mmCIF file of N, CA and C in Angstrom:
data_model
loop_
_atom_site.group_PDB
_atom_site.id
_atom_site.type_symbol
_atom_site.label_atom_id
_atom_site.label_comp_id
_atom_site.label_asym_id
_atom_site.label_seq_id
_atom_site.Cartn_x
_atom_site.Cartn_y
_atom_site.Cartn_z
ATOM 1 N N MET B 16 27.412 16.020 -16.248
ATOM 2 C CA MET B 16 28.255 17.037 -15.386
ATOM 3 C C MET B 16 27.178 16.769 -14.090
ATOM 4 N N SER B 17 28.346 17.195 -13.154
ATOM 5 C CA SER B 17 27.306 17.577 -11.707
ATOM 6 C C SER B 17 28.063 19.281 -11.887
ATOM 7 N N ILE B 18 26.334 19.826 -10.266
ATOM 8 C CA ILE B 18 26.108 20.754 -10.153
ATOM 9 C C ILE B 18 28.083 21.316 -9.699
ATOM 10 N N GLN B 19 28.699 20.086 -8.541
ATOM 11 C CA GLN B 19 29.948 20.615 -8.048
ATOM 12 C C GLN B 19 30.990 20.925 -9.106
ATOM 13 N N ASN B 20 30.706 20.796 -10.400
ATOM 14 C CA ASN B 20 32.075 21.299 -11.709
ATOM 15 C C ASN B 20 31.549 22.793 -11.569
ATOM 16 N N CYS B 21 30.967 23.581 -11.694
ATOM 17 C CA CYS B 21 30.287 24.569 -11.678
ATOM 18 C C CYS B 21 31.050 25.500 -10.671
ATOM 19 N N LYS B 22 31.557 26.737 -10.887
ATOM 20 C CA LYS B 22 32.141 27.520 -9.934
ATOM 21 C C LYS B 22 32.721 28.721 -10.043
ATOM 22 N N ILE B 23 33.105 29.574 -9.210
ATOM 23 C CA ILE B 23 32.950 30.897 -9.551
ATOM 24 C C ILE B 23 34.649 31.220 -9.713
ATOM 25 N N ILE B 24 35.205 31.312 -10.237
ATOM 26 C CA ILE B 24 36.351 31.923 -11.054
ATOM 27 C C ILE B 24 36.749 33.312 -10.821
ATOM 28 N N LYS B 25 37.175 34.044 -9.899
ATOM 29 C CA LYS B 25 38.351 34.868 -10.255
ATOM 30 C C LYS B 25 39.092 35.257 -11.090
ATOM 31 N N LEU B 26 38.857 36.539 -12.009
ATOM 32 C CA LEU B 26 39.330 36.957 -12.836
ATOM 33 C C LEU B 26 40.593 37.874 -12.182
ATOM 34 N N PRO B 27 41.776 38.289 -13.003
ATOM 35 C CA PRO B 27 42.843 39.449 -12.918
ATOM 36 C C PRO B 27 41.926 40.768 -12.948
ATOM 37 N N LYS B 28 42.430 41.459 -12.061
ATOM 38 C CA LYS B 28 41.936 42.433 -11.247
ATOM 39 C C LYS B 28 43.410 43.577 -10.835
ATOM 40 N N ILE B 29 43.469 43.976 -12.089
ATOM 41 C CA ILE B 29 44.692 45.472 -11.967
ATOM 42 C C ILE B 29 44.193 46.399 -11.302
ATOM 43 N N GLN B 30 44.389 47.023 -10.344
ATOM 44 C CA GLN B 30 43.742 48.101 -9.470
ATOM 45 C C GLN B 30 44.726 49.614 -9.810
ATOM 46 N N ASP B 31 44.221 50.148 -10.217
ATOM 47 C CA ASP B 31 44.716 51.611 -10.342
ATOM 48 C C ASP B 31 43.971 52.876 -10.114
ATOM 49 N N SER B 32 44.584 53.971 -9.705
ATOM 50 C CA SER B 32 44.308 55.564 -9.601
ATOM 51 C C SER B 32 43.398 55.673 -10.697
ATOM 52 N N ARG B 33 43.468 55.629 -11.828
ATOM 53 C CA ARG B 33 42.584 56.200 -13.026
ATOM 54 C C ARG B 33 41.307 55.564 -13.271
ATOM 55 N N GLY B 34 41.194 53.747 -13.101
ATOM 56 C CA GLY B 34 40.370 52.913 -12.807
ATOM 57 C C GLY B 34 40.434 52.041 -13.021
ATOM 58 N N ASN B 35 40.096 50.676 -12.481
ATOM 59 C CA ASN B 35 40.805 49.114 -12.670
ATOM 60 C C ASN B 35 40.471 48.548 -14.380
ATOM 61 N N LEU B 36 41.440 47.675 -14.212
ATOM 62 C CA LEU B 36 41.195 46.583 -16.099
ATOM 63 C C LEU B 36 41.089 44.910 -15.345
ATOM 64 N N THR B 37 39.409 44.750 -16.175
ATOM 65 C CA THR B 37 40.322 43.178 -16.045
ATOM 66 C C THR B 37 40.389 42.605 -17.231
ATOM 67 N N PHE B 38 40.930 41.680 -17.483
ATOM 68 C CA PHE B 38 41.189 40.775 -18.639
ATOM 69 C C PHE B 38 40.927 39.320 -18.542
ATOM 70 N N ILE B 39 40.621 38.684 -19.440
ATOM 71 C CA ILE B 39 40.449 37.454 -19.929
ATOM 72 C C ILE B 39 40.583 36.889 -21.201
ATOM 73 N N GLU B 40 42.332 35.928 -21.018
ATOM 74 C CA GLU B 40 42.707 35.006 -21.614
ATOM 75 C C GLU B 40 42.076 33.617 -22.192
ATOM 76 N N ASN B 41 42.477 33.158 -23.352
ATOM 77 C CA ASN B 41 41.513 31.785 -23.719
ATOM 78 C C ASN B 41 42.462 30.556 -22.711
ATOM 79 N N ASN B 42 41.894 29.747 -22.331
ATOM 80 C CA ASN B 42 42.657 28.433 -22.043
ATOM 81 C C ASN B 42 43.222 28.812 -20.607
ATOM 82 N N SER B 43 43.649 30.241 -20.147
ATOM 83 C CA SER B 43 44.243 30.551 -19.442
ATOM 84 C C SER B 43 43.492 30.816 -17.808
ATOM 85 N N HIS B 44 42.427 32.086 -18.396
ATOM 86 C CA HIS B 44 42.096 32.528 -16.911
ATOM 87 C C HIS B 44 40.701 31.614 -16.744
ATOM 88 N N ILE B 45 39.896 31.001 -18.066
ATOM 89 C CA ILE B 45 38.656 29.952 -18.155
ATOM 90 C C ILE B 45 39.411 28.841 -18.682
ATOM 91 N N PRO B 46 38.398 27.667 -18.050
ATOM 92 C CA PRO B 46 38.564 26.078 -18.833
ATOM 93 C C PRO B 46 38.775 25.901 -20.540
ATOM 94 N N PHE B 47 38.569 27.201 -21.187
ATOM 95 C CA PHE B 47 37.845 26.693 -22.436
ATOM 96 C C PHE B 47 38.192 27.879 -23.814
ATOM 97 N N SER B 48 38.199 27.365 -24.343
ATOM 98 C CA SER B 48 38.693 28.609 -25.458
ATOM 99 C C SER B 48 37.627 29.394 -25.632
ATOM 100 N N ILE B 49 37.377 30.949 -26.218
ATOM 101 C CA ILE B 49 36.367 31.358 -26.531
ATOM 102 C C ILE B 49 35.617 31.355 -27.855
ATOM 103 N N GLU B 50 34.788 30.971 -28.126
ATOM 104 C CA GLU B 50 34.003 31.234 -29.804
ATOM 105 C C GLU B 50 33.190 32.588 -30.034
ATOM 106 N N ARG B 51 31.857 32.917 -28.689
ATOM 107 C CA ARG B 51 30.834 33.689 -28.792
ATOM 108 C C ARG B 51 30.591 34.808 -27.946
ATOM 109 N N VAL B 52 30.956 36.057 -27.904
ATOM 110 C CA VAL B 52 30.751 36.679 -26.726
ATOM 111 C C VAL B 52 29.146 37.348 -27.216
ATOM 112 N N TYR B 53 28.490 37.021 -26.099
ATOM 113 C CA TYR B 53 27.350 38.190 -26.020
ATOM 114 C C TYR B 53 26.937 38.495 -24.698
ATOM 115 N N TYR B 54 25.672 39.284 -24.241
ATOM 116 C CA TYR B 54 25.498 39.664 -23.203
ATOM 117 C C TYR B 54 24.357 40.600 -23.594
ATOM 118 N N LEU B 55 23.719 40.451 -21.816
ATOM 119 C CA LEU B 55 22.251 40.408 -21.573
ATOM 120 C C LEU B 55 22.425 42.063 -21.106
ATOM 121 N N TYR B 56 20.904 42.874 -21.222
ATOM 122 C CA TYR B 56 21.118 44.167 -20.587
ATOM 123 C C TYR B 56 19.279 44.529 -21.145
ATOM 124 N N ASP B 57 19.109 45.546 -19.943
ATOM 125 C CA ASP B 57 17.729 45.822 -20.724
ATOM 126 C C ASP B 57 17.061 45.022 -19.320
ATOM 127 N N VAL B 58 16.889 43.763 -19.066
ATOM 128 C CA VAL B 58 16.030 43.127 -18.888
ATOM 129 C C VAL B 58 14.811 43.875 -17.628
ATOM 130 N N PRO B 59 13.961 43.784 -17.764
ATOM 131 C CA PRO B 59 12.595 44.190 -17.029
ATOM 132 C C PRO B 59 12.463 43.240 -15.928
ATOM 133 N N GLY B 60 12.405 44.063 -14.589
ATOM 134 C CA GLY B 60 12.560 43.917 -13.183
ATOM 135 C C GLY B 60 11.359 42.709 -13.617
ATOM 136 N N GLY B 61 11.718 41.483 -13.117
ATOM 137 C CA GLY B 61 10.905 40.039 -12.550
ATOM 138 C C GLY B 61 10.756 39.214 -13.612
ATOM 139 N N GLU B 62 11.965 39.714 -14.572
ATOM 140 C CA GLU B 62 11.847 38.500 -15.849
ATOM 141 C C GLU B 62 13.005 37.967 -15.236
ATOM 142 N N SER B 63 13.073 36.810 -16.018
ATOM 143 C CA SER B 63 14.475 35.245 -16.280
ATOM 144 C C SER B 63 15.072 35.596 -17.037
ATOM 145 N N ARG B 64 16.345 35.002 -17.673
ATOM 146 C CA ARG B 64 16.252 34.738 -18.404
ATOM 147 C C ARG B 64 17.310 33.074 -18.795
ATOM 148 N N ALA B 65 17.094 32.813 -19.993
ATOM 149 C CA ALA B 65 17.624 31.313 -20.142
ATOM 150 C C ALA B 65 16.691 29.976 -19.577
ATOM 151 N N SER B 66 17.011 29.515 -18.692
ATOM 152 C CA SER B 66 15.847 28.508 -18.570
ATOM 153 C C SER B 66 16.164 27.391 -19.949
ATOM 154 N N HIS B 67 17.530 26.791 -19.676
ATOM 155 C CA HIS B 67 17.492 25.824 -20.775
ATOM 156 C C HIS B 67 19.457 25.821 -20.127
ATOM 157 N N ALA B 68 19.838 24.282 -20.643
ATOM 158 C CA ALA B 68 20.981 23.322 -20.469
ATOM 159 C C ALA B 68 21.461 22.847 -22.352
ATOM 160 N N HIS B 69 22.843 23.297 -22.248
ATOM 161 C CA HIS B 69 23.708 23.009 -22.976
ATOM 162 C C HIS B 69 24.419 21.653 -22.995
ATOM 163 N N LYS B 70 24.438 21.040 -24.443
ATOM 164 C CA LYS B 70 24.677 20.006 -24.823
ATOM 165 C C LYS B 70 25.993 19.862 -24.216
ATOM 166 N N SER B 71 26.601 20.483 -24.934
ATOM 167 C CA SER B 71 28.381 20.179 -25.586
ATOM 168 C C SER B 71 28.690 22.061 -25.073
ATOM 169 N N LEU B 72 28.366 22.469 -24.464
ATOM 170 C CA LEU B 72 29.008 24.641 -24.326
ATOM 171 C C LEU B 72 29.344 24.452 -22.936
ATOM 172 N N HIS B 73 30.452 25.382 -23.320
ATOM 173 C CA HIS B 73 31.007 25.720 -21.525
ATOM 174 C C HIS B 73 30.700 27.501 -21.781
ATOM 175 N N GLN B 74 30.678 27.746 -20.606
ATOM 176 C CA GLN B 74 29.678 29.204 -20.722
ATOM 177 C C GLN B 74 30.543 30.067 -19.131
ATOM 178 N N LEU B 75 30.979 31.112 -19.661
ATOM 179 C CA LEU B 75 31.306 32.107 -18.057
ATOM 180 C C LEU B 75 30.721 33.179 -17.955
ATOM 181 N N PHE B 76 29.558 33.299 -17.076
ATOM 182 C CA PHE B 76 29.000 34.461 -16.791
ATOM 183 C C PHE B 76 29.572 35.342 -15.754
ATOM 184 N N ILE B 77 29.491 36.573 -16.764
ATOM 185 C CA ILE B 77 29.705 37.976 -15.660
ATOM 186 C C ILE B 77 29.304 39.316 -15.451
ATOM 187 N N ALA B 78 28.512 39.826 -14.213
ATOM 188 C CA ALA B 78 27.845 40.392 -13.945
ATOM 189 C C ALA B 78 29.209 42.305 -14.057
ATOM 190 N N LEU B 79 28.974 42.356 -15.896
ATOM 191 C CA LEU B 79 29.572 43.866 -15.765
ATOM 192 C C LEU B 79 29.066 44.915 -15.340
ATOM 193 N N SER B 80 27.676 44.943 -14.700
ATOM 194 C CA SER B 80 27.844 45.998 -14.243
ATOM 195 C C SER B 80 25.717 45.647 -13.309
ATOM 196 N N GLY B 81 26.001 46.017 -12.249
ATOM 197 C CA GLY B 81 24.668 45.628 -11.169
ATOM 198 C C GLY B 81 24.279 43.980 -10.699
ATOM 199 N N SER B 82 23.835 43.320 -10.726
ATOM 200 C CA SER B 82 23.603 42.491 -10.235
ATOM 201 C C SER B 82 22.400 41.785 -10.861
ATOM 202 N N PHE B 83 22.755 40.271 -10.592
ATOM 203 C CA PHE B 83 21.890 38.805 -11.307
ATOM 204 C C PHE B 83 22.113 38.054 -10.479
ATOM 205 N N ASP B 84 21.284 36.769 -10.068
ATOM 206 C CA ASP B 84 21.441 35.423 -9.667
ATOM 207 C C ASP B 84 21.357 34.526 -11.112
ATOM 208 N N ILE B 85 22.740 33.286 -10.936
ATOM 209 C CA ILE B 85 21.650 32.182 -11.603
ATOM 210 C C ILE B 85 21.530 30.632 -10.402
ATOM 211 N N VAL B 86 20.358 30.022 -11.087
ATOM 212 C CA VAL B 86 20.412 29.441 -10.367
ATOM 213 C C VAL B 86 20.691 28.024 -11.639
ATOM 214 N N LEU B 87 20.972 26.677 -10.934
ATOM 215 C CA LEU B 87 21.571 25.923 -11.280
ATOM 216 C C LEU B 87 21.724 24.753 -10.840
ATOM 217 N N LYS B 88 21.184 23.291 -12.182
ATOM 218 C CA LYS B 88 20.692 22.396 -11.639
ATOM 219 C C LYS B 88 21.142 21.818 -12.434
ATOM 220 N N ASP B 89 21.646 20.452 -12.072
ATOM 221 C CA ASP B 89 22.062 19.329 -12.526
ATOM 222 C C ASP B 89 21.413 17.824 -12.548
ATOM 223 N N GLY B 90 19.665 17.900 -12.446
ATOM 224 C CA GLY B 90 19.120 16.997 -11.974
ATOM 225 C C GLY B 90 18.735 16.609 -10.939
ATOM 226 N N PHE B 91 19.686 16.512 -10.154
ATOM 227 C CA PHE B 91 19.590 16.240 -8.630
ATOM 228 C C PHE B 91 19.881 17.442 -7.585
ATOM 229 N N ARG B 92 20.385 18.210 -7.884
ATOM 230 C CA ARG B 92 20.292 18.845 -6.715
ATOM 231 C C ARG B 92 20.612 20.374 -7.543
ATOM 232 N N SER B 93 20.640 21.329 -6.992
ATOM 233 C CA SER B 93 20.136 23.253 -7.523
ATOM 234 C C SER B 93 20.629 23.886 -6.388
ATOM 235 N N LYS B 94 21.767 25.047 -6.691
ATOM 236 C CA LYS B 94 22.189 25.922 -6.343
ATOM 237 C C LYS B 94 22.337 27.077 -6.686
ATOM 238 N N LYS B 95 22.423 28.320 -6.004
ATOM 239 C CA LYS B 95 22.442 29.325 -6.329
ATOM 240 C C LYS B 95 23.348 30.193 -6.172
ATOM 241 N N PHE B 96 24.020 31.008 -7.262
ATOM 242 C CA PHE B 96 24.889 32.029 -7.213
ATOM 243 C C PHE B 96 24.448 33.726 -7.354
ATOM 244 N N SER B 97 25.387 34.680 -6.734
ATOM 245 C CA SER B 97 25.072 35.593 -7.246
ATOM 246 C C SER B 97 26.021 36.299 -7.395
ATOM 247 N N LEU B 98 25.900 37.417 -8.569
ATOM 248 C CA LEU B 98 27.204 38.052 -9.413
ATOM 249 C C LEU B 98 26.903 39.536 -8.862
ATOM 250 N N ASN B 99 27.613 40.324 -9.263
ATOM 251 C CA ASN B 99 27.775 41.109 -8.842
ATOM 252 C C ASN B 99 29.406 41.996 -8.410
ATOM 253 N N ARG B 100 30.011 41.208 -8.850
ATOM 254 C CA ARG B 100 31.704 42.327 -9.434
ATOM 255 C C ARG B 100 32.164 41.680 -10.917
ATOM 256 N N SER B 101 32.653 42.423 -11.956
ATOM 257 C CA SER B 101 33.021 42.531 -12.731
ATOM 258 C C SER B 101 33.986 41.902 -12.825
ATOM 259 N N TYR B 102 35.266 41.235 -11.932
ATOM 260 C CA TYR B 102 36.480 40.209 -11.986
ATOM 261 C C TYR B 102 35.736 39.482 -11.247
ATOM 262 N N VAL B 103 34.557 38.707 -11.709
ATOM 263 C CA VAL B 103 34.667 37.518 -10.927
ATOM 264 C C VAL B 103 33.431 37.378 -11.641
ATOM 265 N N GLY B 104 33.364 35.658 -12.179
ATOM 266 C CA GLY B 104 33.502 35.390 -13.346
ATOM 267 C C GLY B 104 32.742 33.818 -12.804
ATOM 268 N N LEU B 105 31.147 32.837 -13.622
ATOM 269 C CA LEU B 105 30.463 31.861 -13.105
ATOM 270 C C LEU B 105 30.966 30.602 -14.081
ATOM 271 N N TYR B 106 31.622 30.238 -13.837
ATOM 272 C CA TYR B 106 31.951 28.907 -15.089
ATOM 273 C C TYR B 106 31.032 27.586 -15.104
ATOM 274 N N VAL B 107 30.003 27.613 -16.067
ATOM 275 C CA VAL B 107 28.365 26.749 -16.304
ATOM 276 C C VAL B 107 29.253 25.735 -17.649
ATOM 277 N N PRO B 108 29.857 24.432 -17.139
ATOM 278 C CA PRO B 108 30.377 23.524 -18.602
ATOM 279 C C PRO B 108 28.868 23.014 -19.100
ATOM 280 N N PRO B 109 28.513 21.942 -19.696
ATOM 281 C CA PRO B 109 27.726 21.189 -20.316
ATOM 282 C C PRO B 109 26.604 21.202 -19.067
ATOM 283 N N MET B 110 25.833 20.281 -19.483
ATOM 284 C CA MET B 110 24.536 19.368 -18.917
ATOM 285 C C MET B 110 24.128 20.395 -17.685
ATOM 286 N N ILE B 111 24.611 21.760 -17.351
ATOM 287 C CA ILE B 111 23.628 22.084 -16.577
ATOM 288 C C ILE B 111 22.710 22.925 -17.017
ATOM 289 N N TRP B 112 21.973 22.908 -15.952
ATOM 290 C CA TRP B 112 20.487 23.829 -16.633
ATOM 291 C C TRP B 112 20.346 25.605 -15.545
ATOM 292 N N ARG B 113 20.358 26.117 -16.467
ATOM 293 C CA ARG B 113 20.198 27.269 -15.468
ATOM 294 C C ARG B 113 19.585 28.104 -16.115
ATOM 295 N N THR B 114 19.273 29.079 -14.755
ATOM 296 C CA THR B 114 17.684 30.094 -15.447
ATOM 297 C C THR B 114 18.727 31.627 -14.445
ATOM 298 N N LEU B 115 18.720 32.662 -15.092
ATOM 299 C CA LEU B 115 19.177 33.692 -14.419
ATOM 300 C C LEU B 115 18.362 34.603 -14.005
ATOM 301 N N VAL B 116 17.934 34.606 -12.626
ATOM 302 C CA VAL B 116 16.982 35.900 -12.305
ATOM 303 C C VAL B 116 17.152 37.064 -11.381
ATOM 304 N N ASN B 117 16.623 37.781 -10.940
ATOM 305 C CA ASN B 117 16.583 39.051 -9.363
ATOM 306 C C ASN B 117 18.250 39.521 -10.693
ATOM 307 N N PHE B 118 17.376 40.166 -11.361
ATOM 308 C CA PHE B 118 18.214 41.008 -12.581
ATOM 309 C C PHE B 118 18.154 42.598 -11.778
ATOM 310 N N SER B 119 19.370 43.202 -11.396
ATOM 311 C CA SER B 119 18.982 44.947 -10.774
ATOM 312 C C SER B 119 18.693 46.147 -11.913
ATOM 313 N N SER B 120 18.076 46.977 -11.717
ATOM 314 C CA SER B 120 18.357 47.984 -12.410
ATOM 315 C C SER B 120 20.033 48.058 -13.157
ATOM 316 N N GLY B 121 19.385 48.406 -14.615
ATOM 317 C CA GLY B 121 21.032 48.537 -15.428
ATOM 318 C C GLY B 121 22.006 47.175 -15.418
ATOM 319 N N SER B 122 21.552 46.448 -15.081
ATOM 320 C CA SER B 122 22.639 44.939 -15.054
ATOM 321 C C SER B 122 22.674 44.835 -16.279
ATOM 322 N N VAL B 123 24.614 44.571 -16.425
ATOM 323 C CA VAL B 123 24.437 44.559 -18.042
ATOM 324 C C VAL B 123 25.176 42.334 -17.754
ATOM 325 N N CYS B 124 24.642 41.465 -18.543
ATOM 326 C CA CYS B 124 25.911 39.929 -18.168
ATOM 327 C C CYS B 124 26.497 40.059 -19.413
ATOM 328 N N LEU B 125 27.400 39.807 -18.819
ATOM 329 C CA LEU B 125 28.748 39.685 -20.115
ATOM 330 C C LEU B 125 28.618 37.953 -20.444
ATOM 331 N N VAL B 126 28.569 36.804 -21.119
ATOM 332 C CA VAL B 126 28.913 36.064 -21.331
ATOM 333 C C VAL B 126 30.004 35.306 -22.234
ATOM 334 N N LEU B 127 30.859 34.163 -22.277
ATOM 335 C CA LEU B 127 31.791 33.623 -22.717
ATOM 336 C C LEU B 127 31.211 32.346 -23.072
ATOM 337 N N ALA B 128 31.369 32.452 -24.595
ATOM 338 C CA ALA B 128 30.950 30.576 -24.920
ATOM 339 C C ALA B 128 32.132 29.686 -25.674
ATOM 340 N N SER B 129 32.109 29.161 -25.737
ATOM 341 C CA SER B 129 32.981 27.660 -26.069
ATOM 342 C C SER B 129 32.585 27.434 -27.488
ATOM 343 N N LYS B 130 31.109 27.955 -27.834
ATOM 344 C CA LYS B 130 31.411 27.622 -29.418
ATOM 345 C C LYS B 130 30.009 28.622 -29.947
ATOM 346 N N LYS B 131 30.119 28.510 -31.096
ATOM 347 C CA LYS B 131 28.672 29.394 -32.144
ATOM 348 C C LYS B 131 27.862 29.045 -31.760
ATOM 349 N N TYR B 132 26.972 29.855 -31.456
ATOM 350 C CA TYR B 132 25.120 29.617 -31.457
ATOM 351 C C TYR B 132 24.702 28.536 -32.524
ATOM 352 N N ASP B 133 24.153 27.032 -31.879
ATOM 353 C CA ASP B 133 23.610 26.179 -32.299
ATOM 354 C C ASP B 133 22.157 25.349 -32.190
ATOM 355 N N GLU B 134 21.600 25.861 -32.104
ATOM 356 C CA GLU B 134 19.943 25.383 -31.371
ATOM 357 C C GLU B 134 20.329 23.568 -31.539
ATOM 358 N N ASN B 135 20.996 23.059 -32.026
ATOM 359 C CA ASN B 135 20.703 21.700 -31.694
ATOM 360 C C ASN B 135 21.567 21.256 -30.504
ATOM 361 N N ASP B 136 22.308 22.443 -30.089
ATOM 362 C CA ASP B 136 23.110 22.244 -28.656
ATOM 363 C C ASP B 136 22.316 22.638 -27.107
ATOM 364 N N TYR B 137 20.751 23.248 -27.512
ATOM 365 C CA TYR B 137 20.101 22.941 -26.579
ATOM 366 C C TYR B 137 19.247 22.069 -26.179
ATOM 367 N N TYR B 138 19.207 22.415 -25.128
ATOM 368 C CA TYR B 138 17.594 21.427 -23.893
ATOM 369 C C TYR B 138 16.804 22.357 -23.480
ATOM 370 N N ARG B 139 15.696 22.772 -24.343
ATOM 371 C CA ARG B 139 14.724 23.866 -23.482
ATOM 372 C C ARG B 139 13.516 23.346 -23.532
ATOM 373 N N ASN B 140 13.642 21.893 -23.154
ATOM 374 C CA ASN B 140 12.076 21.392 -21.787
ATOM 375 C C ASN B 140 12.988 20.415 -20.720
ATOM 376 N N TRP B 141 12.682 20.657 -19.677
ATOM 377 C CA TRP B 141 13.158 20.468 -18.122
ATOM 378 C C TRP B 141 12.789 18.757 -18.683
ATOM 379 N N ILE B 142 11.483 18.473 -19.384
ATOM 380 C CA ILE B 142 11.338 17.293 -19.023
ATOM 381 C C ILE B 142 12.613 16.280 -19.788
ATOM 382 N N ASP B 143 12.713 16.533 -20.928
ATOM 383 C CA ASP B 143 13.806 16.147 -22.046
ATOM 384 C C ASP B 143 14.857 16.199 -21.053
ATOM 385 N N TYR B 144 15.567 17.530 -20.404
ATOM 386 C CA TYR B 144 16.763 17.303 -20.348
ATOM 387 C C TYR B 144 16.712 16.492 -18.819
ATOM 388 N N LEU B 145 15.875 16.289 -18.129
ATOM 389 C CA LEU B 145 16.014 15.970 -16.810
ATOM 390 C C LEU B 145 15.836 14.336 -17.161
ATOM 391 N N SER B 146 15.166 13.442 -18.019
ATOM 392 C CA SER B 146 14.989 12.272 -19.015
ATOM 393 C C SER B 146 16.448 12.101 -19.284
ATOM 394 N N ASP B 147 17.221 12.870 -19.905
ATOM 395 C CA ASP B 147 18.990 12.376 -20.500
ATOM 396 C C ASP B 147 19.680 12.356 -19.404
ATOM 397 N N VAL B 148 19.704 13.843 -18.669
ATOM 398 C CA VAL B 148 20.511 13.782 -17.921
ATOM 399 C C VAL B 148 20.883 12.310 -16.775
ATOM 400 N N ARG B 149 19.502 11.691 -16.106
ATOM 401 C CA ARG B 149 19.211 11.002 -14.647
ATOM 402 C C ARG B 149 19.292 10.070 -15.807
ATOM 403 N N THR B 150 19.385 9.398 -17.216
ATOM 404 C CA THR B 150 19.910 7.998 -17.659
ATOM 405 C C THR B 150 21.367 8.243 -18.161
ATOM 406 N N LYS B 151 21.827 9.207 -18.161
ATOM 407 C CA LYS B 151 23.916 9.031 -18.565
ATOM 408 C C LYS B 151 24.632 8.452 -17.078
#
């Protein structure tokens, strides 16, 4: 996969004087079915999260509260995305290295994933990832 396959997805936003509502439907708003949902919160200032890639997992990252940056690398290029709206998500397909940085105080990162947790799907070592991605 290439970094060009990563994209910002605007989610439906229904505005109402009582508050806004955003929803996500499988294979409709995002290009995969959701098998797992998790969120990151209380990340101390200066800390980063992730720093890995997945072999076959698709993900959508959403800043439910606050803001953070996601640095993506495909073995050849890198690109930084800033997330700070709860109705916008970043789609990351398999074989893209991701690192989450610059968490604001009180930020919450929601992650929708195409598969359940599987340790065998991870590249946790940059050199191993780079070796595999550059030989494919």
